[in-house]
Coordinates of C-alpha atoms and ligand atoms in Angstrom, one line a residue:
V190 CA 9.9 -45.4 58.4
I191 CA 11.0 -48.6 56.5
H192 CA 9.4 -47.3 53.3
Y193 CA 10.9 -43.8 53.6
P194 CA 14.3 -44.5 51.9
Y195 CA 12.6 -46.4 49.1
L196 CA 10.0 -43.7 48.4
S197 CA 12.6 -41.0 48.6
L198 CA 14.8 -42.9 46.1
R199 CA 11.8 -43.4 43.8
R200 CA 10.9 -39.7 43.9
S201 CA 14.4 -38.8 43.1
V202 CA 14.5 -41.3 40.1
E203 CA 11.2 -39.8 38.9
K204 CA 12.7 -36.3 39.0
W205 CA 15.8 -37.3 37.1
S206 CA 13.8 -39.1 34.4
F207 CA 12.3 -35.7 33.5
Y208 CA 15.6 -35.1 31.6
W209 CA 14.8 -37.6 29.0
K210 CA 11.1 -38.4 29.5
G211 CA 10.0 -34.7 29.4
P212 CA 7.6 -34.9 26.4
S213 CA 5.6 -38.0 27.6
L214 CA 5.5 -36.7 31.2
I215 CA 4.2 -33.3 30.2
Q216 CA 1.7 -34.8 27.7
A217 CA 0.3 -37.3 30.3
S218 CA 0.0 -34.6 33.0
Y219 CA -1.6 -32.2 30.5
D220 CA -4.2 -34.8 29.5
A221 CA -5.0 -35.7 33.1
A222 CA -5.2 -32.0 34.3
H223 CA -8.1 -31.0 32.1
G224 CA -7.1 -27.3 32.1
K225 CA -6.1 -27.2 35.8
P226 CA -2.6 -26.1 36.8
F227 CA -0.3 -29.1 37.3
I228 CA 3.1 -29.7 38.8
L229 CA 6.2 -31.4 37.3
D230 CA 9.3 -31.9 39.3
A231 CA 12.8 -32.0 37.8
P232 CA 16.0 -32.2 39.9
G233 CA 16.2 -28.9 41.8
R234 CA 13.3 -27.4 39.9
R235 CA 9.5 -27.5 40.5
H236 CA 7.4 -26.4 37.5
T237 CA 3.8 -25.3 37.6
L238 CA 2.3 -25.5 34.2
V239 CA -0.8 -23.5 33.3
S240 CA -2.8 -23.5 30.0
T241 CA -6.2 -21.8 30.3
K242 CA -6.7 -18.2 29.1
Q243 CA -7.3 -16.9 32.6
H244 CA -4.2 -18.5 34.0
I245 CA -2.0 -17.3 31.1
K246 CA -3.5 -13.8 31.7
D247 CA -2.6 -14.1 35.4
L248 CA 0.9 -15.0 34.4
D249 CA 1.2 -12.1 32.1
N250 CA -0.2 -9.6 34.6
A251 CA 2.1 -10.8 37.5
P252 CA 4.4 -8.0 38.6
K253 CA 7.9 -8.1 37.0
D254 CA 9.5 -8.7 40.4
V255 CA 7.3 -11.6 41.2
L256 CA 7.4 -13.8 38.0
S257 CA 10.5 -13.1 36.1
L258 CA 11.6 -14.2 32.6
Q259 CA 15.0 -12.6 33.1
A260 CA 15.7 -14.6 36.2
A261 CA 14.6 -17.8 34.5
A262 CA 16.8 -17.1 31.5
K263 CA 19.7 -16.3 33.7
I264 CA 19.6 -19.7 35.3
M265 CA 19.2 -21.4 31.9
L266 CA 21.9 -19.5 30.1
Q267 CA 24.4 -18.8 32.9
P268 CA 25.5 -15.5 31.2
K269 CA 28.0 -14.8 34.0
Y270 CA 30.1 -17.6 32.5
T271 CA 28.9 -17.8 28.9
M272 CA 28.5 -14.1 28.0
H273 CA 31.6 -12.4 29.3
S274 CA 30.4 -11.8 32.9
F275 CA 27.0 -10.5 32.0
N276 CA 24.9 -10.3 35.1
W277 CA 21.6 -9.0 33.9
P278 CA 19.0 -7.7 36.4
D279 CA 16.3 -10.2 37.5
K280 CA 13.6 -7.6 37.1
K281 CA 13.0 -6.4 33.6
G282 CA 13.3 -2.7 33.0
L283 CA 15.4 -1.9 36.2
D284 CA 17.8 0.1 34.0
G285 CA 15.3 0.5 31.1
A286 CA 14.2 -1.9 28.3
P287 CA 15.6 -0.2 25.2
L288 CA 15.8 -3.5 23.3
T289 CA 12.1 -4.1 23.3
R290 CA 11.3 -0.8 21.6
T291 CA 14.3 -1.2 19.2
L292 CA 13.1 -4.5 17.9
R293 CA 9.3 -4.0 18.1
A294 CA 9.3 -0.6 16.6
F295 CA 12.5 0.6 14.9
L296 CA 13.7 -2.7 13.4
R297 CA 10.3 -3.7 12.3
H298 CA 9.6 -0.5 10.5
D299 CA 13.0 -0.5 8.8
L300 CA 12.5 -3.9 7.2
G301 CA 11.7 -2.4 3.8
R302 CA 15.2 -1.0 3.8
I303 CA 17.0 -4.0 5.2
L304 CA 15.4 -6.9 3.3
P305 CA 16.6 -5.9 -0.3
K306 CA 20.1 -5.6 1.1
T307 CA 20.1 -9.0 2.9
R308 CA 18.5 -10.7 -0.1
V309 CA 21.4 -9.7 -2.4
R310 CA 24.0 -10.7 0.1
N311 CA 22.4 -14.0 1.1
E312 CA 21.8 -15.0 -2.5
I313 CA 25.6 -14.8 -3.2
L314 CA 26.5 -16.6 0.1
L315 CA 24.0 -19.4 -0.6
R316 CA 25.2 -19.8 -4.2
N317 CA 28.8 -20.0 -3.0
M318 CA 28.1 -22.6 -0.3
V319 CA 26.1 -24.8 -2.7
E320 CA 28.8 -24.6 -5.4
E321 CA 31.7 -25.3 -3.0
S322 CA 29.9 -28.3 -1.6
Q323 CA 28.7 -29.5 -5.0
G324 CA 25.1 -29.3 -3.9
R325 CA 25.6 -31.0 -0.5
P326 CA 26.2 -28.2 2.0
S327 CA 25.6 -28.8 5.7
I328 CA 22.1 -27.3 6.0
S329 CA 22.8 -26.2 9.5
H330 CA 25.9 -24.3 8.3
V331 CA 23.9 -22.7 5.5
F332 CA 21.3 -21.4 7.9
H333 CA 23.8 -20.3 10.5
T334 CA 25.8 -18.4 7.8
L335 CA 22.7 -16.7 6.3
V336 CA 21.1 -15.8 9.6
A337 CA 24.4 -14.5 11.0
S338 CA 24.9 -12.3 7.9
T339 CA 21.4 -10.9 8.2
H340 CA 21.6 -10.2 11.9
S341 CA 25.0 -8.6 11.4
L342 CA 23.5 -6.1 9.0
A343 CA 20.4 -5.5 11.1
F344 CA 22.4 -5.1 14.4
F345 CA 25.6 -3.5 13.3
S346 CA 25.1 -2.2 9.7
D347 CA 28.2 -3.1 7.6
D348 CA 30.6 -2.5 10.5
L349 CA 31.3 -6.2 11.5
V350 CA 30.0 -8.4 8.7
N351 CA 33.3 -8.4 6.8
D352 CA 35.3 -9.0 10.0
T353 CA 35.9 -12.8 9.8
E354 CA 37.4 -13.0 13.3
F355 CA 34.1 -11.5 14.6
M356 CA 31.8 -13.6 12.4
D357 CA 33.7 -16.9 13.3
A358 CA 33.6 -16.0 17.0
A359 CA 29.9 -15.0 16.8
L360 CA 29.0 -18.4 15.3
D361 CA 31.2 -20.3 17.8
F362 CA 29.7 -18.4 20.7
I363 CA 26.1 -19.5 20.2
F364 CA 27.1 -23.2 20.6
R365 CA 29.4 -22.5 23.5
V366 CA 26.6 -20.9 25.5
I367 CA 24.7 -24.1 25.4
Y368 CA 27.7 -26.4 25.9
I369 CA 28.7 -24.4 29.0
A370 CA 25.4 -23.5 30.5
E371 CA 23.7 -26.9 30.4
P372 CA 26.4 -28.9 32.3
L373 CA 26.8 -26.0 34.8
N374 CA 23.1 -26.4 35.6
L375 CA 23.7 -30.0 36.5
L376 CA 26.4 -29.1 39.1
P377 CA 25.7 -28.2 42.7
E378 CA 25.4 -24.4 43.0
F379 CA 28.6 -24.0 45.1
L380 CA 30.7 -25.5 42.3
Q381 CA 29.3 -23.4 39.5
P382 CA 31.5 -20.2 40.0
M383 CA 34.7 -22.2 40.0
I384 CA 33.9 -24.5 37.1
G385 CA 32.0 -21.8 35.2
T386 CA 34.9 -19.4 35.3
L387 CA 37.4 -22.1 34.3
V388 CA 35.3 -23.3 31.3
G389 CA 34.5 -19.7 30.3
W390 CA 38.2 -19.0 30.0
M391 CA 38.6 -22.0 27.8
C392 CA 36.1 -20.5 25.3
P393 CA 37.6 -17.4 23.9
S394 CA 34.8 -16.6 21.4
Q395 CA 32.8 -14.7 24.0
K396 CA 35.7 -12.4 24.7
V397 CA 36.4 -11.8 21.0
M398 CA 32.8 -11.0 20.5
F399 CA 32.6 -8.8 23.5
D400 CA 35.8 -6.8 22.6
K401 CA 34.7 -6.2 19.0
V402 CA 31.2 -5.1 19.8
R403 CA 32.4 -3.0 22.7
A404 CA 34.9 -1.2 20.5
L405 CA 32.1 -0.4 18.0
A406 CA 29.7 0.7 20.8
Q407 CA 32.4 3.1 22.1
I408 CA 32.9 4.6 18.7
R409 CA 29.1 5.2 18.5
L410 CA 29.0 6.7 22.0
D411 CA 32.0 9.0 21.1
E412 CA 30.3 10.1 17.9
R413 CA 27.1 10.8 19.8
E414 CA 29.0 12.9 22.3
Q415 CA 30.7 14.8 19.5
A416 CA 27.4 15.4 17.8
S417 CA 26.1 17.0 21.0
R418 CA 29.0 19.5 20.6
G419 CA 28.0 20.2 17.0
I420 CA 30.5 17.9 15.3
K421 CA 28.4 15.9 12.9
G422 CA 29.4 12.3 12.3
P423 CA 28.0 9.5 10.1
E424 CA 24.4 8.4 10.6
H425 CA 23.6 4.8 11.6
R426 CA 20.4 2.9 11.3
D427 CA 20.9 -0.4 13.2
C428 CA 19.9 -2.0 16.5
L429 CA 23.1 -1.0 18.2
Q430 CA 22.5 2.7 17.5
W431 CA 18.8 2.5 18.4
V432 CA 19.6 0.8 21.7
I433 CA 22.1 3.6 22.5
E434 CA 19.6 6.3 21.5
Q435 CA 16.9 4.7 23.7
T436 CA 19.1 4.5 26.8
H437 CA 19.7 8.3 26.5
K438 CA 15.9 8.8 26.7
L439 CA 15.3 6.9 30.0
R440 CA 13.0 8.6 32.4
P441 CA 12.0 7.8 36.0
W442 CA 8.7 6.5 35.0
S443 CA 10.2 4.0 32.5
A444 CA 13.2 2.8 34.6
D445 CA 14.5 2.7 38.2
K446 CA 18.0 3.7 37.0
V447 CA 18.0 6.4 34.2
D448 CA 21.7 6.9 33.5
P449 CA 22.5 6.3 29.8
W450 CA 24.2 2.9 29.3
S451 CA 27.9 2.5 29.1
A452 CA 29.6 0.8 26.1
E453 CA 29.9 -2.4 28.3
R454 CA 26.3 -2.5 29.2
V455 CA 25.2 -2.0 25.6
T456 CA 27.6 -4.7 24.5
H457 CA 26.3 -7.2 26.9
E458 CA 22.8 -6.6 25.8
M459 CA 23.8 -7.0 22.1
I460 CA 25.7 -10.3 22.6
A461 CA 22.8 -11.8 24.6
L462 CA 20.5 -10.7 21.8
W463 CA 22.8 -12.3 19.3
F464 CA 22.5 -15.6 21.0
G465 CA 18.7 -15.6 21.3
A466 CA 18.2 -14.4 17.8
M467 CA 20.5 -16.9 16.2
H468 CA 19.5 -20.0 18.0
S469 CA 15.7 -19.7 17.6
V470 CA 15.7 -18.7 13.9
T471 CA 18.2 -21.3 12.7
S472 CA 16.4 -24.1 14.6
T473 CA 13.1 -23.1 13.1
L474 CA 14.5 -22.9 9.6
N475 CA 16.0 -26.3 10.1
Y476 CA 12.5 -27.8 10.8
V477 CA 10.8 -25.9 8.0
I478 CA 13.2 -27.1 5.3
Q479 CA 12.7 -30.7 6.5
D480 CA 8.9 -30.2 6.3
L481 CA 9.3 -28.9 2.8
C482 CA 11.3 -32.0 1.8
L483 CA 8.8 -34.3 3.4
H484 CA 5.8 -32.5 1.8
S485 CA 7.0 -31.6 -1.7
E486 CA 3.4 -31.0 -2.9
Y487 CA 3.7 -27.5 -1.3
V488 CA 6.7 -26.5 -3.4
T489 CA 4.8 -25.4 -6.6
P490 CA 2.3 -23.1 -4.9
L491 CA 5.0 -21.6 -2.7
R492 CA 7.1 -20.9 -5.8
M493 CA 4.2 -19.3 -7.6
E494 CA 3.6 -17.0 -4.6
L495 CA 7.3 -16.1 -4.3
E496 CA 7.5 -15.4 -8.0
S497 CA 4.4 -13.2 -8.1
A498 CA 4.0 -9.5 -7.3
A499 CA 3.4 -10.5 -3.7
F500 CA 7.1 -10.8 -3.2
K501 CA 7.8 -7.2 -3.9
A502 CA 5.1 -6.1 -1.5
F503 CA 6.6 -8.4 1.1
E504 CA 10.1 -7.0 0.6
A505 CA 8.8 -3.5 1.0
T506 CA 7.1 -4.2 4.4
G507 CA 8.3 -7.5 5.8
E508 CA 4.7 -8.7 5.8
G509 CA 2.7 -10.9 3.5
L510 CA 3.3 -14.1 1.5
P511 CA 0.4 -15.9 3.2
L512 CA 1.1 -19.4 1.8
L513 CA 4.7 -19.4 3.0
E514 CA 3.7 -17.8 6.3
S515 CA 1.1 -20.6 6.8
F516 CA 3.7 -23.2 6.0
I517 CA 6.2 -21.8 8.5
K518 CA 3.5 -21.5 11.2
E519 CA 2.4 -25.1 10.7
S520 CA 6.0 -26.2 10.9
Q521 CA 6.3 -24.2 14.2
R522 CA 3.1 -25.9 15.5
M523 CA 4.4 -29.4 14.7
N524 CA 8.0 -28.7 15.9
P525 CA 8.1 -26.2 18.7
L526 CA 11.6 -25.4 19.9
D527 CA 10.7 -26.0 23.5
L528 CA 8.5 -28.4 25.4
V529 CA 7.2 -25.6 27.5
G530 CA 6.7 -21.8 26.8
T531 CA 6.6 -18.6 28.8
R532 CA 9.1 -19.7 31.4
R533 CA 9.1 -17.5 34.6
L534 CA 11.0 -17.9 37.8
A535 CA 8.9 -16.9 40.9
L536 CA 11.0 -14.4 42.9
K537 CA 8.2 -14.1 45.4
P538 CA 5.1 -16.3 46.1
F539 CA 2.4 -16.0 43.6
T540 CA -1.3 -17.2 43.5
F541 CA -3.2 -18.0 40.3
S542 CA -6.9 -17.4 40.0
G543 CA -8.6 -20.4 41.5
G544 CA -6.0 -20.6 44.3
H545 CA -3.1 -22.5 42.9
Q546 CA 0.0 -21.3 44.8
V547 CA 3.6 -21.1 43.6
N548 CA 6.4 -20.6 46.1
A549 CA 9.5 -18.3 45.6
G550 CA 12.2 -20.3 43.7
E551 CA 9.7 -22.4 41.7
W552 CA 9.1 -22.2 38.0
V553 CA 6.0 -21.4 36.1
C554 CA 5.4 -22.1 32.4
T555 CA 2.8 -23.2 29.8
P556 CA 2.7 -26.7 28.3
L557 CA 3.6 -25.5 24.8
T558 CA 3.9 -28.8 23.0
P559 CA 0.6 -30.3 24.2
M560 CA -1.2 -27.0 23.6
L561 CA -0.1 -26.9 20.0
K562 CA -1.4 -30.4 19.4
D563 CA -4.6 -30.2 21.4
S564 CA -7.5 -31.8 19.5
A565 CA -9.9 -29.4 21.3
K566 CA -8.3 -26.6 19.3
W567 CA -6.8 -28.1 16.2
A568 CA -8.5 -30.3 13.7
Q569 CA -6.3 -33.4 13.0
P570 CA -3.7 -32.0 15.3
N571 CA -1.0 -34.6 14.4
E572 CA -1.3 -34.0 10.7
F573 CA 1.0 -31.6 8.9
N574 CA -1.3 -29.3 7.0
G575 CA 0.9 -26.6 5.6
F576 CA -1.9 -24.3 4.4
R577 CA -4.2 -24.6 7.4
H578 CA -3.4 -21.1 8.5
V579 CA -4.6 -19.3 5.3
S580 CA -8.1 -18.0 4.5
S581 CA -10.5 -20.0 2.5
E582 CA -10.3 -17.5 -0.3
I583 CA -6.6 -18.0 -0.7
L584 CA -6.9 -21.8 -0.5
D585 CA -9.7 -22.0 -3.0
S586 CA -7.7 -19.9 -5.5
L587 CA -5.0 -22.7 -5.7
K588 CA -5.0 -24.8 -8.8
D589 CA -4.8 -28.2 -7.1
R590 CA -6.8 -27.1 -4.1
H591 CA -8.0 -30.7 -3.4
V592 CA -4.4 -31.8 -2.6
Y593 CA -4.3 -29.7 0.6
G594 CA -6.3 -30.1 3.8
S595 CA -8.8 -27.7 5.3
I596 CA -8.3 -24.3 6.8
Q597 CA -8.3 -23.9 10.6
A598 CA -10.2 -20.7 10.8
E599 CA -12.1 -18.4 8.4
R600 CA -10.0 -15.4 9.5
P601 CA -6.5 -16.8 10.2
L602 CA -4.3 -14.8 12.5
P603 CA -0.9 -13.7 11.2
I604 CA 2.1 -15.7 12.4
T605 CA 3.2 -12.8 14.6
D606 CA -0.2 -12.6 16.3
I607 CA 0.3 -13.9 19.8
R608 CA -3.3 -14.5 20.7
E609 CA -3.6 -18.2 21.6
W610 CA -0.3 -18.8 19.9
Q611 CA 2.4 -19.5 22.5
T612 CA 5.5 -20.0 20.3
W613 CA 6.6 -16.4 20.8
G614 CA 5.8 -16.4 24.5
T615 CA 3.0 -14.4 26.2
G616 CA 1.6 -10.9 26.3
K617 CA 3.8 -8.0 27.3
M618 CA 7.0 -10.2 27.4
A619 CA 6.3 -11.9 24.0
C620 CA 9.2 -12.0 21.6
P621 CA 9.7 -8.4 20.3
G622 CA 11.9 -9.7 17.5
R623 CA 9.1 -11.8 15.9
F624 CA 8.3 -9.4 13.1
Y625 CA 11.9 -9.3 12.0
A626 CA 12.3 -13.0 12.6
S627 CA 9.4 -14.1 10.5
A628 CA 10.4 -11.7 7.7
M629 CA 14.0 -13.0 7.5
M630 CA 12.8 -16.6 7.7
K631 CA 10.5 -16.0 4.7
Q632 CA 13.4 -14.3 2.8
I633 CA 15.9 -17.1 3.4
L634 CA 13.4 -19.8 2.6
G635 CA 12.3 -17.9 -0.4
L636 CA 15.8 -17.9 -1.8
I637 CA 16.1 -21.7 -1.4
I638 CA 12.6 -22.5 -2.7
T639 CA 12.8 -20.4 -5.8
D640 CA 16.4 -21.4 -6.8
Y641 CA 16.9 -25.0 -5.6
D642 CA 15.2 -28.4 -5.5
C643 CA 15.7 -29.8 -2.0
T644 CA 15.8 -33.5 -1.1
M645 CA 16.4 -35.0 2.3
E646 CA 18.2 -38.3 2.9
N647 CA 17.2 -40.5 5.8
V648 CA 13.6 -39.2 6.0
N649 CA 13.0 -41.5 8.9
Q650 CA 15.8 -40.0 11.0
N651 CA 14.7 -38.6 14.4
R652 CA 14.2 -34.8 13.9
N653 CA 15.1 -33.9 17.5
F654 CA 15.7 -35.2 20.9
S655 CA 14.5 -33.7 24.2
W656 CA 16.6 -32.7 27.2
R657 CA 14.8 -31.4 30.2
T658 CA 12.3 -28.8 28.8
V659 CA 14.0 -28.1 25.4
Y660 CA 14.1 -29.9 22.1
I661 CA 17.4 -30.1 20.3
P662 CA 17.1 -30.5 16.6
T663 CA 19.3 -33.1 14.8
T664 CA 21.0 -32.0 11.6
P665 CA 19.3 -33.6 8.5
C666 CA 21.3 -34.3 5.3
I667 CA 19.7 -32.2 2.6
T668 CA 20.9 -31.8 -1.0
L669 CA 20.2 -28.5 -2.9
K670 CA 20.2 -28.8 -6.6
Q671 CA 20.0 -25.7 -8.8
R672 CA 16.5 -25.6 -10.1
A673 CA 16.0 -26.0 -13.9
H674 CA 13.9 -22.9 -14.8
Ligands
HEM907 C1 11.8 -18.2 15.2 C2 12.4 -17.3 15.9 C3 12.1 -16.9 17.3 C4 11.3 -17.5 18.3 C5 10.6 -18.8 18.2 C6 11.4 -16.7 19.5 C7 10.7 -16.9 20.6 C8 10.8 -16.2 21.8 C9 10.2 -16.5 23.1 C10 9.4 -17.8 23.3 C11 10.6 -15.6 23.9 C12 10.2 -15.5 25.4 C13 8.9 -14.8 25.6 C14 8.1 -15.1 26.8 O1 8.5 -15.9 27.6 O2 7.0 -14.5 27.0 C15 11.4 -14.6 23.3 C16 11.9 -13.5 23.9 C17 12.8 -12.6 23.2 N1 13.1 -12.6 21.9 FE1 12.6 -14.1 20.5 N2 12.2 -15.6 19.2 C18 12.7 -15.7 17.9 C19 13.5 -14.8 17.3 C20 14.0 -13.7 17.8 C21 14.8 -12.7 17.1 C22 15.3 -12.8 15.7 C23 15.1 -11.7 18.0 C24 15.9 -10.4 17.8 C25 16.2 -9.9 16.7 C26 14.4 -12.0 19.3 C27 14.5 -11.2 20.4 C28 13.9 -11.6 21.6 C29 14.1 -10.8 22.8 C30 14.9 -9.6 23.0 C31 13.4 -11.5 23.8 C32 13.3 -11.1 25.3 C33 12.1 -10.2 25.5 C34 12.0 -9.6 26.9 O3 12.9 -9.7 27.7 O4 11.0 -8.9 27.2 N3 13.8 -13.2 19.1 N4 11.6 -15.0 22.0

């Protein structure tokens, strides 16, 4: 009895220390668990972490209303207050999943049309930003601008990219989501509605974004309705249109509710997509450019690849450029965006093979960071080896082959292949935007690598800090100097 207050205080301190000691706690528990599921407690959140093939398969096969990505994301992002009152369903597919097909099929197969357009536009934007800043642009601003311009075209054709009010709000919005959601998560639940509503009002960018996209969605719905009466309007090839089309094809076997989506519902989906698509791509690019500055021996072969016929083939399909792909993949391995992957919230109790039980209200995830640096899988796991993910044939064809390390596997898997590669999540729920994301990252990096020499000041600066289960990248100071051809 005497010990109880002390032990309870100690347990509470341990839980809170998860906020800033996450990486070392997860690594130590992963090492000690030897493949078994293990538990980590944070304030108000118990996590079960699983890492074996079988347990990850269990997680993937769990019914959607038992382990839910949507419910986990709703707690993390608080869309009710950060995304103009969006209250997405906890169960995926309740009113259809038009976005998955849009990204995985339509957008992916349209890359050959989109990439040449975004290259021309991004080349101009990049040149202007470098000139205006005399070679010292904020690299974070550069990536945000180029990625926003690319998404705008892919999501809304040319309809919003020249609307500066929309573009400014869309950039502001992605920071506000994090600034609002994270503090809200620290508050007791009963205070969240009041504070969330108040803070949401003080951040008008979500409303600007919502209003602009909603107006466009309504135009598209009206055009569709007119077309059904034989009045032909313009044709659109972008995510907004594909999502609308998909929601008109919902059937009872693909969704519980099959009514076509309203302009509001489509808009909510598009602004949530905007957040996810911006944040992950810009953060990844931020790390890749730092790795390029730190490992300049890779610049020459990357330039040769980008200036070869391989570039044209890449632009026609969105696939290829194996050296650049390997470099990005290695940067993702060394700098994952999250400490953990494949987050799910248990809506009902769940039992893994072997008997480990998870209660409703607890979280399940994979220990992403330790898995990406596990010496049982990766040779010299803490070494950056930019070409470890290419085939021996490609590596041997390089002029200074001896400069680079060894390959990881004779038949390397493409960056978008999710087998034993958790950075895009897991199985059926894995990121459907990964084909588009990897293509656009290659294009943006290609523009920088071919036209500029990059150098980083403060090479010893911390590249990120962790907060709970996420890594937050710091902004490096990078100079871009026009390359002498
Ligand atoms: C480097 C960039 C990106 C990374 C690392 C990334 C990573 C992820 C991860 C880890 C998940 C969760 C999957 C799971 O838990 O199993 C996810 C989901 C998702 N991502 Fe990405 N993503 C990226 C870019 C994008 C882009 C550009 C788009 C859209 C164009 C996108 C659209 C989505 C969507 C819609 C989901 C939710 C899938 C669902 O609900 O089933 N992502 N992504």
